[in-house]
Amino acid sequence: MNSIKHISIKQFLSANGIEAAQERAGYGMYLSPLRVERTPSFKVDYNRNLWYDFGSGEGGSIIDLVMKLHSCSFTNAIAKLENGNTFSFHRVEPVKSANSAQSTLQIQSVEPLQNYHLIDYLQSKRAIDLHIAREYCREVHYITNGKPFFAIGFQSDTGGWELRNEYFKGSTSSKSPTTFDNGATSCLLFEGFMDMLSYLTLKNVLHPSVNMAVLNSVHNLHRAEEFLKRHATIHCFLDNDVAGQATLRKVETIVTEVVDNSVFYRQYKDLNEYLQHLNQDHCSKILRSMKVG
């Protein structure tokens, strides 16, 4: 384990053609490989071999980085590093300045979810119900530096897209939460859309009676405050990590009644990993006992 954590993050990024935009004494500032941005906000501490993304408030070791880049579990990230096959991923290309003729990431089309590879990723790797995924997601085709790509797209309230496939995790600009207002007094709160899809899969429901909010990054919590304040109760399904717990504490300052549902999947990183590891029927019974949705 320790030897894996000592794999140089700087060399890992360099092997993928990603170099520091700014070199400082003992660390480098990069354009984040996790999302589109114009200003470097991704710090790599060369001495401690740790990374921190100021744009999302996330960070950690090279294992954490591989988990983010490949949207995989801790165990899978270790396996990828041990096999030496992580040095190949599709990074998010930076957006050019506003006066540039074109952005380097250009959305070409938004279609119903139908690509076999994306569907296989959702079903076999993420255990997501396809009918539910098709209700909330789209198939987004885009071009980066002249090369075509496609991914599962989940749209934010401001029109931006969260993009995912088996090898890529990123987003376009206009990054913000995604909210669903059904006129309810309670709301389900998720960090990412895979967690929302996991909850709906576990509950076997397409349209819950309660409201929902997907932060699309814990860094977006302040953008969701006005929506959250309208509810009497917030049911949180946040990640079991430092960022998730910090976000929970912040939510508790916004709304009087907050329910921490991460206790139901405490031994797992997040709700999707819980879905992947436990029997579907067993999970459904537990979540139905929460009596929300």
PDB file of C-alpha atoms in Angstrom:
ATOM      1  CA  MET A   1       0.000   0.000   0.000  1.00  0.00           C
ATOM      2  CA  ASN A   2       2.715   2.483   1.021  1.00  0.00           C
ATOM      3  CA  SER A   3       4.709   1.785  -2.139  1.00  0.00           C
ATOM      4  CA  ILE A   4       1.649   2.583  -4.252  1.00  0.00           C
ATOM      5  CA  LYS A   5       1.079   5.865  -2.448  1.00  0.00           C
ATOM      6  CA  HIS A   6       4.683   6.800  -3.237  1.00  0.00           C
ATOM      7  CA  ILE A   7       4.059   6.717  -6.989  1.00  0.00           C
ATOM      8  CA  SER A   8       4.773  10.290  -8.032  1.00  0.00           C
ATOM      9  CA  ILE A   9       1.631  12.262  -8.853  1.00  0.00           C
ATOM     10  CA  LYS A  10       3.785  14.674 -10.863  1.00  0.00           C
ATOM     11  CA  GLN A  11       5.149  11.841 -13.012  1.00  0.00           C
ATOM     12  CA  PHE A  12       1.668  10.316 -13.284  1.00  0.00           C
ATOM     13  CA  LEU A  13       0.291  13.566 -14.700  1.00  0.00           C
ATOM     14  CA  SER A  14       3.328  14.122 -16.908  1.00  0.00           C
ATOM     15  CA  ALA A  15       2.896  10.653 -18.416  1.00  0.00           C
ATOM     16  CA  ASN A  16      -0.522  11.838 -19.565  1.00  0.00           C
ATOM     17  CA  GLY A  17       0.838  15.031 -21.083  1.00  0.00           C
ATOM     18  CA  ILE A  18      -0.201  17.222 -18.155  1.00  0.00           C
ATOM     19  CA  GLU A  19       2.432  19.636 -16.932  1.00  0.00           C
ATOM     20  CA  ALA A  20       2.260  22.280 -14.236  1.00  0.00           C
ATOM     21  CA  ALA A  21       1.056  25.673 -15.439  1.00  0.00           C
ATOM     22  CA  GLN A  22       2.961  27.288 -12.577  1.00  0.00           C
ATOM     23  CA  GLU A  23       5.966  25.861 -10.735  1.00  0.00           C
ATOM     24  CA  ARG A  24       6.560  26.915  -7.148  1.00  0.00           C
ATOM     25  CA  ALA A  25       9.009  25.872  -4.449  1.00  0.00           C
ATOM     26  CA  GLY A  26       7.921  22.329  -3.575  1.00  0.00           C
ATOM     27  CA  TYR A  27       4.644  22.299  -5.485  1.00  0.00           C
ATOM     28  CA  GLY A  28       3.014  22.898  -8.856  1.00  0.00           C
ATOM     29  CA  MET A  29      -0.308  24.450  -9.921  1.00  0.00           C
ATOM     30  CA  TYR A  30      -2.142  22.623 -12.697  1.00  0.00           C
ATOM     31  CA  LEU A  31      -5.281  23.060 -14.731  1.00  0.00           C
ATOM     32  CA  SER A  32      -7.496  20.482 -13.054  1.00  0.00           C
ATOM     33  CA  PRO A  33      -7.650  17.132 -14.891  1.00  0.00           C
ATOM     34  CA  LEU A  34     -11.072  16.587 -13.263  1.00  0.00           C
ATOM     35  CA  ARG A  35     -12.976  19.428 -14.909  1.00  0.00           C
ATOM     36  CA  VAL A  36     -12.767  22.336 -17.327  1.00  0.00           C
ATOM     37  CA  GLU A  37     -11.183  25.528 -16.015  1.00  0.00           C
ATOM     38  CA  ARG A  38      -9.280  28.584 -17.204  1.00  0.00           C
ATOM     39  CA  THR A  39      -7.194  29.295 -14.075  1.00  0.00           C
ATOM     40  CA  PRO A  40      -4.956  26.634 -12.492  1.00  0.00           C
ATOM     41  CA  SER A  41      -6.512  25.521  -9.198  1.00  0.00           C
ATOM     42  CA  PHE A  42      -5.145  21.987  -8.896  1.00  0.00           C
ATOM     43  CA  LYS A  43      -2.163  21.879  -6.526  1.00  0.00           C
ATOM     44  CA  VAL A  44       0.344  19.021  -6.360  1.00  0.00           C
ATOM     45  CA  ASP A  45       2.605  19.030  -3.315  1.00  0.00           C
ATOM     46  CA  TYR A  46       5.781  17.376  -4.594  1.00  0.00           C
ATOM     47  CA  ASN A  47       7.294  16.802  -1.158  1.00  0.00           C
ATOM     48  CA  ARG A  48       4.227  15.194   0.436  1.00  0.00           C
ATOM     49  CA  ASN A  49       3.043  13.671  -2.891  1.00  0.00           C
ATOM     50  CA  LEU A  50      -0.514  14.907  -2.337  1.00  0.00           C
ATOM     51  CA  TRP A  51      -2.973  16.830  -4.504  1.00  0.00           C
ATOM     52  CA  TYR A  52      -5.706  19.332  -3.731  1.00  0.00           C
ATOM     53  CA  ASP A  53      -8.305  20.768  -6.102  1.00  0.00           C
ATOM     54  CA  PHE A  54      -9.280  24.232  -4.833  1.00  0.00           C
ATOM     55  CA  GLY A  55     -12.145  24.325  -7.309  1.00  0.00           C
ATOM     56  CA  SER A  56     -13.911  21.297  -5.837  1.00  0.00           C
ATOM     57  CA  GLY A  57     -12.486  21.218  -2.321  1.00  0.00           C
ATOM     58  CA  GLU A  58     -11.219  17.657  -2.844  1.00  0.00           C
ATOM     59  CA  GLY A  59      -7.767  16.153  -2.537  1.00  0.00           C
ATOM     60  CA  GLY A  60      -5.665  13.252  -1.315  1.00  0.00           C
ATOM     61  CA  SER A  61      -3.127  10.687  -2.453  1.00  0.00           C
ATOM     62  CA  ILE A  62      -2.561   9.250  -5.910  1.00  0.00           C
ATOM     63  CA  ILE A  63      -5.075   6.537  -5.003  1.00  0.00           C
ATOM     64  CA  ASP A  64      -7.741   9.194  -4.425  1.00  0.00           C
ATOM     65  CA  LEU A  65      -6.817  10.814  -7.739  1.00  0.00           C
ATOM     66  CA  VAL A  66      -7.184   7.532  -9.642  1.00  0.00           C
ATOM     67  CA  MET A  67     -10.560   6.963  -7.952  1.00  0.00           C
ATOM     68  CA  LYS A  68     -11.714  10.386  -9.181  1.00  0.00           C
ATOM     69  CA  LEU A  69     -10.306  10.063 -12.692  1.00  0.00           C
ATOM     70  CA  HIS A  70     -11.708   6.576 -13.264  1.00  0.00           C
ATOM     71  CA  SER A  71     -14.826   6.880 -11.083  1.00  0.00           C
ATOM     72  CA  CYS A  72     -13.844   3.644  -9.399  1.00  0.00           C
ATOM     73  CA  SER A  73     -13.677   2.217  -5.885  1.00  0.00           C
ATOM     74  CA  PHE A  74     -10.645   2.246  -3.608  1.00  0.00           C
ATOM     75  CA  THR A  75     -10.012  -1.438  -4.323  1.00  0.00           C
ATOM     76  CA  ASN A  76     -10.205  -0.944  -8.087  1.00  0.00           C
ATOM     77  CA  ALA A  77      -7.874   2.052  -7.905  1.00  0.00           C
ATOM     78  CA  ILE A  78      -5.285  -0.071  -6.072  1.00  0.00           C
ATOM     79  CA  ALA A  79      -5.641  -2.784  -8.703  1.00  0.00           C
ATOM     80  CA  LYS A  80      -5.162  -0.273 -11.525  1.00  0.00           C
ATOM     81  CA  LEU A  81      -2.025   1.132  -9.895  1.00  0.00           C
ATOM     82  CA  GLU A  82      -0.630  -2.333  -9.219  1.00  0.00           C
ATOM     83  CA  ASN A  83      -1.245  -3.303 -12.842  1.00  0.00           C
ATOM     84  CA  GLY A  84       0.383  -0.106 -14.023  1.00  0.00           C
ATOM     85  CA  ASN A  85      -2.465   0.712 -16.444  1.00  0.00           C
ATOM     86  CA  THR A  86      -3.635   4.004 -14.973  1.00  0.00           C
ATOM     87  CA  PHE A  87      -1.268   6.073 -17.053  1.00  0.00           C
ATOM     88  CA  SER A  88      -3.906   6.503 -19.694  1.00  0.00           C
ATOM     89  CA  PHE A  89      -7.029   8.535 -19.166  1.00  0.00           C
ATOM     90  CA  HIS A  90      -8.911  11.206 -21.031  1.00  0.00           C
ATOM     91  CA  ARG A  91      -8.352  14.434 -19.168  1.00  0.00           C
ATOM     92  CA  VAL A  92     -10.589  17.477 -19.341  1.00  0.00           C
ATOM     93  CA  GLU A  93      -9.068  20.003 -21.685  1.00  0.00           C
ATOM     94  CA  PRO A  94      -8.858  23.640 -20.506  1.00  0.00           C
ATOM     95  CA  VAL A  95     -11.263  26.220 -21.851  1.00  0.00           C
ATOM     96  CA  LYS A  96      -9.681  29.049 -23.763  1.00  0.00           C
ATOM     97  CA  SER A  97     -10.203  32.625 -22.667  1.00  0.00           C
ATOM     98  CA  ALA A  98     -13.462  34.396 -23.439  1.00  0.00           C
ATOM     99  CA  ASN A  99     -11.982  36.227 -26.427  1.00  0.00           C
ATOM    100  CA  SER A 100     -10.881  32.993 -28.094  1.00  0.00           C
ATOM    101  CA  ALA A 101     -12.741  32.004 -31.217  1.00  0.00           C
ATOM    102  CA  GLN A 102     -13.786  28.664 -29.775  1.00  0.00           C
ATOM    103  CA  SER A 103     -13.598  26.631 -26.583  1.00  0.00           C
ATOM    104  CA  THR A 104     -11.404  23.538 -26.777  1.00  0.00           C
ATOM    105  CA  LEU A 105     -14.367  21.496 -25.557  1.00  0.00           C
ATOM    106  CA  GLN A 106     -17.273  21.860 -27.936  1.00  0.00           C
ATOM    107  CA  ILE A 107     -20.594  20.105 -27.417  1.00  0.00           C
ATOM    108  CA  GLN A 108     -21.621  18.620 -30.767  1.00  0.00           C
ATOM    109  CA  SER A 109     -24.910  16.926 -29.906  1.00  0.00           C
ATOM    110  CA  VAL A 110     -27.099  15.830 -27.007  1.00  0.00           C
ATOM    111  CA  GLU A 111     -29.032  12.630 -27.650  1.00  0.00           C
ATOM    112  CA  PRO A 112     -31.013   9.965 -25.775  1.00  0.00           C
ATOM    113  CA  LEU A 113     -28.772   7.526 -23.953  1.00  0.00           C
ATOM    114  CA  GLN A 114     -28.197   4.657 -26.384  1.00  0.00           C
ATOM    115  CA  ASN A 115     -24.462   3.982 -26.837  1.00  0.00           C
ATOM    116  CA  TYR A 116     -23.629   0.404 -25.873  1.00  0.00           C
ATOM    117  CA  HIS A 117     -20.419   1.286 -24.033  1.00  0.00           C
ATOM    118  CA  LEU A 118     -22.116   3.932 -21.904  1.00  0.00           C
ATOM    119  CA  ILE A 119     -25.026   1.642 -21.111  1.00  0.00           C
ATOM    120  CA  ASP A 120     -22.665  -1.204 -20.209  1.00  0.00           C
ATOM    121  CA  TYR A 121     -20.715   1.137 -17.931  1.00  0.00           C
ATOM    122  CA  LEU A 122     -23.889   2.227 -16.129  1.00  0.00           C
ATOM    123  CA  GLN A 123     -25.260  -1.267 -15.710  1.00  0.00           C
ATOM    124  CA  SER A 124     -22.223  -3.490 -15.176  1.00  0.00           C
ATOM    125  CA  LYS A 125     -19.842  -1.051 -13.472  1.00  0.00           C
ATOM    126  CA  ARG A 126     -22.280   1.223 -11.636  1.00  0.00           C
ATOM    127  CA  ALA A 127     -25.327  -1.070 -11.156  1.00  0.00           C
ATOM    128  CA  ILE A 128     -27.665   1.734 -12.262  1.00  0.00           C
ATOM    129  CA  ASP A 129     -31.129   0.969 -13.619  1.00  0.00           C
ATOM    130  CA  LEU A 130     -31.112   1.933 -17.302  1.00  0.00           C
ATOM    131  CA  HIS A 131     -34.698   3.206 -17.341  1.00  0.00           C
ATOM    132  CA  ILE A 132     -33.866   5.607 -14.517  1.00  0.00           C
ATOM    133  CA  ALA A 133     -30.596   6.692 -16.139  1.00  0.00           C
ATOM    134  CA  ARG A 134     -32.356   7.483 -19.399  1.00  0.00           C
ATOM    135  CA  GLU A 135     -34.867   9.645 -17.552  1.00  0.00           C
ATOM    136  CA  TYR A 136     -32.220  11.905 -16.031  1.00  0.00           C
ATOM    137  CA  CYS A 137     -29.171  11.609 -18.286  1.00  0.00           C
ATOM    138  CA  ARG A 138     -28.306  12.156 -21.914  1.00  0.00           C
ATOM    139  CA  GLU A 139     -25.622  10.988 -24.295  1.00  0.00           C
ATOM    140  CA  VAL A 140     -23.356  13.943 -24.980  1.00  0.00           C
ATOM    141  CA  HIS A 141     -21.023  14.022 -27.966  1.00  0.00           C
ATOM    142  CA  TYR A 142     -18.259  16.613 -27.905  1.00  0.00           C
ATOM    143  CA  ILE A 143     -14.939  17.481 -29.501  1.00  0.00           C
ATOM    144  CA  THR A 144     -11.717  18.273 -27.664  1.00  0.00           C
ATOM    145  CA  ASN A 145      -8.734  19.501 -29.682  1.00  0.00           C
ATOM    146  CA  GLY A 146     -10.299  18.118 -32.832  1.00  0.00           C
ATOM    147  CA  LYS A 147     -10.934  14.663 -31.372  1.00  0.00           C
ATOM    148  CA  PRO A 148     -14.482  13.309 -30.869  1.00  0.00           C
ATOM    149  CA  PHE A 149     -15.607  11.857 -27.533  1.00  0.00           C
ATOM    150  CA  PHE A 150     -18.881  10.864 -25.941  1.00  0.00           C
ATOM    151  CA  ALA A 151     -20.030  10.551 -22.352  1.00  0.00           C
ATOM    152  CA  ILE A 152     -23.041  10.285 -20.082  1.00  0.00           C
ATOM    153  CA  GLY A 153     -24.276  13.815 -19.508  1.00  0.00           C
ATOM    154  CA  PHE A 154     -26.154  15.221 -16.519  1.00  0.00           C
ATOM    155  CA  GLN A 155     -27.225  18.840 -16.861  1.00  0.00           C
ATOM    156  CA  SER A 156     -27.006  21.474 -14.143  1.00  0.00           C
ATOM    157  CA  ASP A 157     -29.535  24.235 -13.501  1.00  0.00           C
ATOM    158  CA  THR A 158     -27.335  26.716 -15.373  1.00  0.00           C
ATOM    159  CA  GLY A 159     -26.989  24.531 -18.455  1.00  0.00           C
ATOM    160  CA  GLY A 160     -23.564  23.032 -17.841  1.00  0.00           C
ATOM    161  CA  TRP A 161     -22.906  19.304 -18.167  1.00  0.00           C
ATOM    162  CA  GLU A 162     -21.384  16.779 -15.800  1.00  0.00           C
ATOM    163  CA  LEU A 163     -19.708  14.225 -18.079  1.00  0.00           C
ATOM    164  CA  ARG A 164     -18.892  10.622 -17.220  1.00  0.00           C
ATOM    165  CA  ASN A 165     -17.782   7.437 -18.913  1.00  0.00           C
ATOM    166  CA  GLU A 166     -15.638   4.541 -17.784  1.00  0.00           C
ATOM    167  CA  TYR A 167     -12.398   6.443 -18.351  1.00  0.00           C
ATOM    168  CA  PHE A 168     -13.353  10.057 -17.873  1.00  0.00           C
ATOM    169  CA  LYS A 169     -14.867  12.313 -15.238  1.00  0.00           C
ATOM    170  CA  GLY A 170     -15.256  16.008 -15.914  1.00  0.00           C
ATOM    171  CA  SER A 171     -17.598  18.856 -16.604  1.00  0.00           C
ATOM    172  CA  THR A 172     -18.175  21.825 -18.852  1.00  0.00           C
ATOM    173  CA  SER A 173     -18.424  25.402 -17.666  1.00  0.00           C
ATOM    174  CA  SER A 174     -21.488  26.820 -15.880  1.00  0.00           C
ATOM    175  CA  LYS A 175     -20.872  24.324 -13.080  1.00  0.00           C
ATOM    176  CA  SER A 176     -23.696  24.485 -10.558  1.00  0.00           C
ATOM    177  CA  PRO A 177     -26.169  22.247  -8.679  1.00  0.00           C
ATOM    178  CA  THR A 178     -29.085  20.454 -10.315  1.00  0.00           C
ATOM    179  CA  THR A 179     -32.411  20.720  -8.501  1.00  0.00           C
ATOM    180  CA  PHE A 180     -35.772  18.991  -8.877  1.00  0.00           C
ATOM    181  CA  ASP A 181     -38.744  20.791  -7.352  1.00  0.00           C
ATOM    182  CA  ASN A 182     -41.827  18.629  -6.833  1.00  0.00           C
ATOM    183  CA  GLY A 183     -43.420  21.031  -4.386  1.00  0.00           C
ATOM    184  CA  ALA A 184     -42.426  18.962  -1.346  1.00  0.00           C
ATOM    185  CA  THR A 185     -41.288  20.186   2.072  1.00  0.00           C
ATOM    186  CA  SER A 186     -38.420  17.677   2.274  1.00  0.00           C
ATOM    187  CA  CYS A 187     -35.437  17.259  -0.031  1.00  0.00           C
ATOM    188  CA  LEU A 188     -32.873  14.576  -0.840  1.00  0.00           C
ATOM    189  CA  LEU A 189     -29.338  15.957  -1.130  1.00  0.00           C
ATOM    190  CA  PHE A 190     -26.596  14.191  -3.115  1.00  0.00           C
ATOM    191  CA  GLU A 191     -23.003  15.100  -3.964  1.00  0.00           C
ATOM    192  CA  GLY A 192     -23.081  13.679  -7.494  1.00  0.00           C
ATOM    193  CA  PHE A 193     -25.629  12.408  -9.968  1.00  0.00           C
ATOM    194  CA  MET A 194     -24.397   8.811  -9.719  1.00  0.00           C
ATOM    195  CA  ASP A 195     -25.467   8.883  -6.081  1.00  0.00           C
ATOM    196  CA  MET A 196     -28.889  10.204  -7.063  1.00  0.00           C
ATOM    197  CA  LEU A 197     -29.273   7.491  -9.708  1.00  0.00           C
ATOM    198  CA  SER A 198     -28.141   4.918  -7.125  1.00  0.00           C
ATOM    199  CA  TYR A 199     -30.801   6.042  -4.657  1.00  0.00           C
ATOM    200  CA  LEU A 200     -33.549   5.893  -7.283  1.00  0.00           C
ATOM    201  CA  THR A 201     -32.306   2.467  -8.386  1.00  0.00           C
ATOM    202  CA  LEU A 202     -32.365   1.185  -4.817  1.00  0.00           C
ATOM    203  CA  LYS A 203     -35.819   2.623  -4.227  1.00  0.00           C
ATOM    204  CA  ASN A 204     -36.976   1.455  -7.671  1.00  0.00           C
ATOM    205  CA  VAL A 205     -38.700   4.787  -8.260  1.00  0.00           C
ATOM    206  CA  LEU A 206     -38.496   7.042 -11.301  1.00  0.00           C
ATOM    207  CA  HIS A 207     -40.000  10.200  -9.844  1.00  0.00           C
ATOM    208  CA  PRO A 208     -39.867  10.501  -6.045  1.00  0.00           C
ATOM    209  CA  SER A 209     -42.507  12.567  -4.287  1.00  0.00           C
ATOM    210  CA  VAL A 210     -39.854  14.585  -2.441  1.00  0.00           C
ATOM    211  CA  ASN A 211     -37.572  17.225  -3.946  1.00  0.00           C
ATOM    212  CA  MET A 212     -33.968  16.485  -4.914  1.00  0.00           C
ATOM    213  CA  ALA A 213     -30.752  18.458  -5.160  1.00  0.00           C
ATOM    214  CA  VAL A 214     -27.460  17.276  -6.669  1.00  0.00           C
ATOM    215  CA  LEU A 215     -24.508  19.511  -5.795  1.00  0.00           C
ATOM    216  CA  ASN A 216     -22.306  18.246  -8.651  1.00  0.00           C
ATOM    217  CA  SER A 217     -19.455  19.157  -6.239  1.00  0.00           C
ATOM    218  CA  VAL A 218     -19.474  19.941  -2.532  1.00  0.00           C
ATOM    219  CA  HIS A 219     -17.930  23.259  -3.563  1.00  0.00           C
ATOM    220  CA  ASN A 220     -21.357  24.209  -4.965  1.00  0.00           C
ATOM    221  CA  LEU A 221     -23.222  24.048  -1.642  1.00  0.00           C
ATOM    222  CA  HIS A 222     -23.531  27.821  -1.350  1.00  0.00           C
ATOM    223  CA  ARG A 223     -25.219  27.869  -4.771  1.00  0.00           C
ATOM    224  CA  ALA A 224     -27.877  25.465  -3.481  1.00  0.00           C
ATOM    225  CA  GLU A 225     -28.569  27.280  -0.199  1.00  0.00           C
ATOM    226  CA  GLU A 226     -31.649  29.186  -1.327  1.00  0.00           C
ATOM    227  CA  PHE A 227     -33.229  25.994  -2.660  1.00  0.00           C
ATOM    228  CA  LEU A 228     -32.389  24.023   0.495  1.00  0.00           C
ATOM    229  CA  LYS A 229     -33.711  26.723   2.840  1.00  0.00           C
ATOM    230  CA  ARG A 230     -37.206  26.230   1.426  1.00  0.00           C
ATOM    231  CA  HIS A 231     -37.416  22.763   2.987  1.00  0.00           C
ATOM    232  CA  ALA A 232     -38.273  21.643   6.505  1.00  0.00           C
ATOM    233  CA  THR A 233     -36.088  18.528   6.246  1.00  0.00           C
ATOM    234  CA  ILE A 234     -32.994  17.647   4.244  1.00  0.00           C
ATOM    235  CA  HIS A 235     -32.076  13.973   3.839  1.00  0.00           C
ATOM    236  CA  CYS A 236     -28.337  13.903   3.100  1.00  0.00           C
ATOM    237  CA  PHE A 237     -26.685  11.137   1.090  1.00  0.00           C
ATOM    238  CA  LEU A 238     -23.135  12.488   1.168  1.00  0.00           C
ATOM    239  CA  ASP A 239     -19.801  10.705   0.795  1.00  0.00           C
ATOM    240  CA  ASN A 240     -18.126   9.078   3.788  1.00  0.00           C
ATOM    241  CA  ASP A 241     -15.043  11.252   3.652  1.00  0.00           C
ATOM    242  CA  VAL A 242     -13.786  14.488   5.177  1.00  0.00           C
ATOM    243  CA  ALA A 243     -15.404  16.649   2.487  1.00  0.00           C
ATOM    244  CA  GLY A 244     -18.729  14.853   2.846  1.00  0.00           C
ATOM    245  CA  GLN A 245     -18.812  15.260   6.619  1.00  0.00           C
ATOM    246  CA  ALA A 246     -17.788  18.914   6.376  1.00  0.00           C
ATOM    247  CA  THR A 247     -20.615  19.496   3.911  1.00  0.00           C
ATOM    248  CA  LEU A 248     -23.069  17.797   6.266  1.00  0.00           C
ATOM    249  CA  ARG A 249     -22.083  20.182   9.056  1.00  0.00           C
ATOM    250  CA  LYS A 250     -22.613  23.156   6.752  1.00  0.00           C
ATOM    251  CA  VAL A 251     -26.051  21.880   5.729  1.00  0.00           C
ATOM    252  CA  GLU A 252     -26.950  21.668   9.418  1.00  0.00           C
ATOM    253  CA  THR A 253     -26.433  25.429   9.657  1.00  0.00           C
ATOM    254  CA  ILE A 254     -28.827  26.039   6.758  1.00  0.00           C
ATOM    255  CA  VAL A 255     -31.802  23.853   7.709  1.00  0.00           C
ATOM    256  CA  THR A 256     -33.115  22.947  11.162  1.00  0.00           C
ATOM    257  CA  GLU A 257     -33.808  19.256  10.496  1.00  0.00           C
ATOM    258  CA  VAL A 258     -31.050  17.360   8.694  1.00  0.00           C
ATOM    259  CA  VAL A 259     -30.952  13.555   8.425  1.00  0.00           C
ATOM    260  CA  ASP A 260     -27.555  11.935   7.830  1.00  0.00           C
ATOM    261  CA  ASN A 261     -28.325   8.844   5.762  1.00  0.00           C
ATOM    262  CA  SER A 262     -24.648   8.018   5.202  1.00  0.00           C
ATOM    263  CA  VAL A 263     -24.899   5.837   8.323  1.00  0.00           C
ATOM    264  CA  PHE A 264     -26.671   3.256   6.157  1.00  0.00           C
ATOM    265  CA  TYR A 265     -23.576   2.851   3.969  1.00  0.00           C
ATOM    266  CA  ARG A 266     -20.864   3.905   6.456  1.00  0.00           C
ATOM    267  CA  GLN A 267     -18.398   1.191   5.416  1.00  0.00           C
ATOM    268  CA  TYR A 268     -18.494   2.351   1.802  1.00  0.00           C
ATOM    269  CA  LYS A 269     -17.143   5.473   0.142  1.00  0.00           C
ATOM    270  CA  ASP A 270     -20.505   6.588  -1.182  1.00  0.00           C
ATOM    271  CA  LEU A 271     -24.001   5.438  -2.036  1.00  0.00           C
ATOM    272  CA  ASN A 272     -23.029   4.081  -5.441  1.00  0.00           C
ATOM    273  CA  GLU A 273     -20.301   1.892  -3.987  1.00  0.00           C
ATOM    274  CA  TYR A 274     -22.911   0.642  -1.494  1.00  0.00           C
ATOM    275  CA  LEU A 275     -25.190  -0.243  -4.406  1.00  0.00           C
ATOM    276  CA  GLN A 276     -22.416  -2.081  -6.199  1.00  0.00           C
ATOM    277  CA  HIS A 277     -21.435  -4.246  -3.231  1.00  0.00           C
ATOM    278  CA  LEU A 278     -24.719  -5.209  -1.651  1.00  0.00           C
ATOM    279  CA  ASN A 279     -27.586  -7.324  -2.866  1.00  0.00           C
ATOM    280  CA  GLN A 280     -30.163  -5.161  -4.643  1.00  0.00           C
ATOM    281  CA  ASP A 281     -33.160  -6.530  -2.778  1.00  0.00           C
ATOM    282  CA  HIS A 282     -31.469  -6.191   0.585  1.00  0.00           C
ATOM    283  CA  CYS A 283     -30.503  -2.577  -0.143  1.00  0.00           C
ATOM    284  CA  SER A 284     -34.027  -1.721  -1.237  1.00  0.00           C
ATOM    285  CA  LYS A 285     -35.539  -2.995   2.014  1.00  0.00           C
ATOM    286  CA  ILE A 286     -33.139  -0.915   4.082  1.00  0.00           C
ATOM    287  CA  LEU A 287     -33.704   2.279   2.102  1.00  0.00           C
ATOM    288  CA  ARG A 288     -37.468   1.834   2.012  1.00  0.00           C
ATOM    289  CA  SER A 289     -37.381   1.819   5.819  1.00  0.00           C
ATOM    290  CA  MET A 290     -36.196   5.440   5.694  1.00  0.00           C
ATOM    291  CA  LYS A 291     -39.710   6.403   4.527  1.00  0.00           C
ATOM    292  CA  VAL A 292     -38.609   9.231   2.267  1.00  0.00           C
ATOM    293  CA  GLY A 293     -39.307   9.528  -1.448  1.00  0.00           C
TER     294      GLY A 293
END
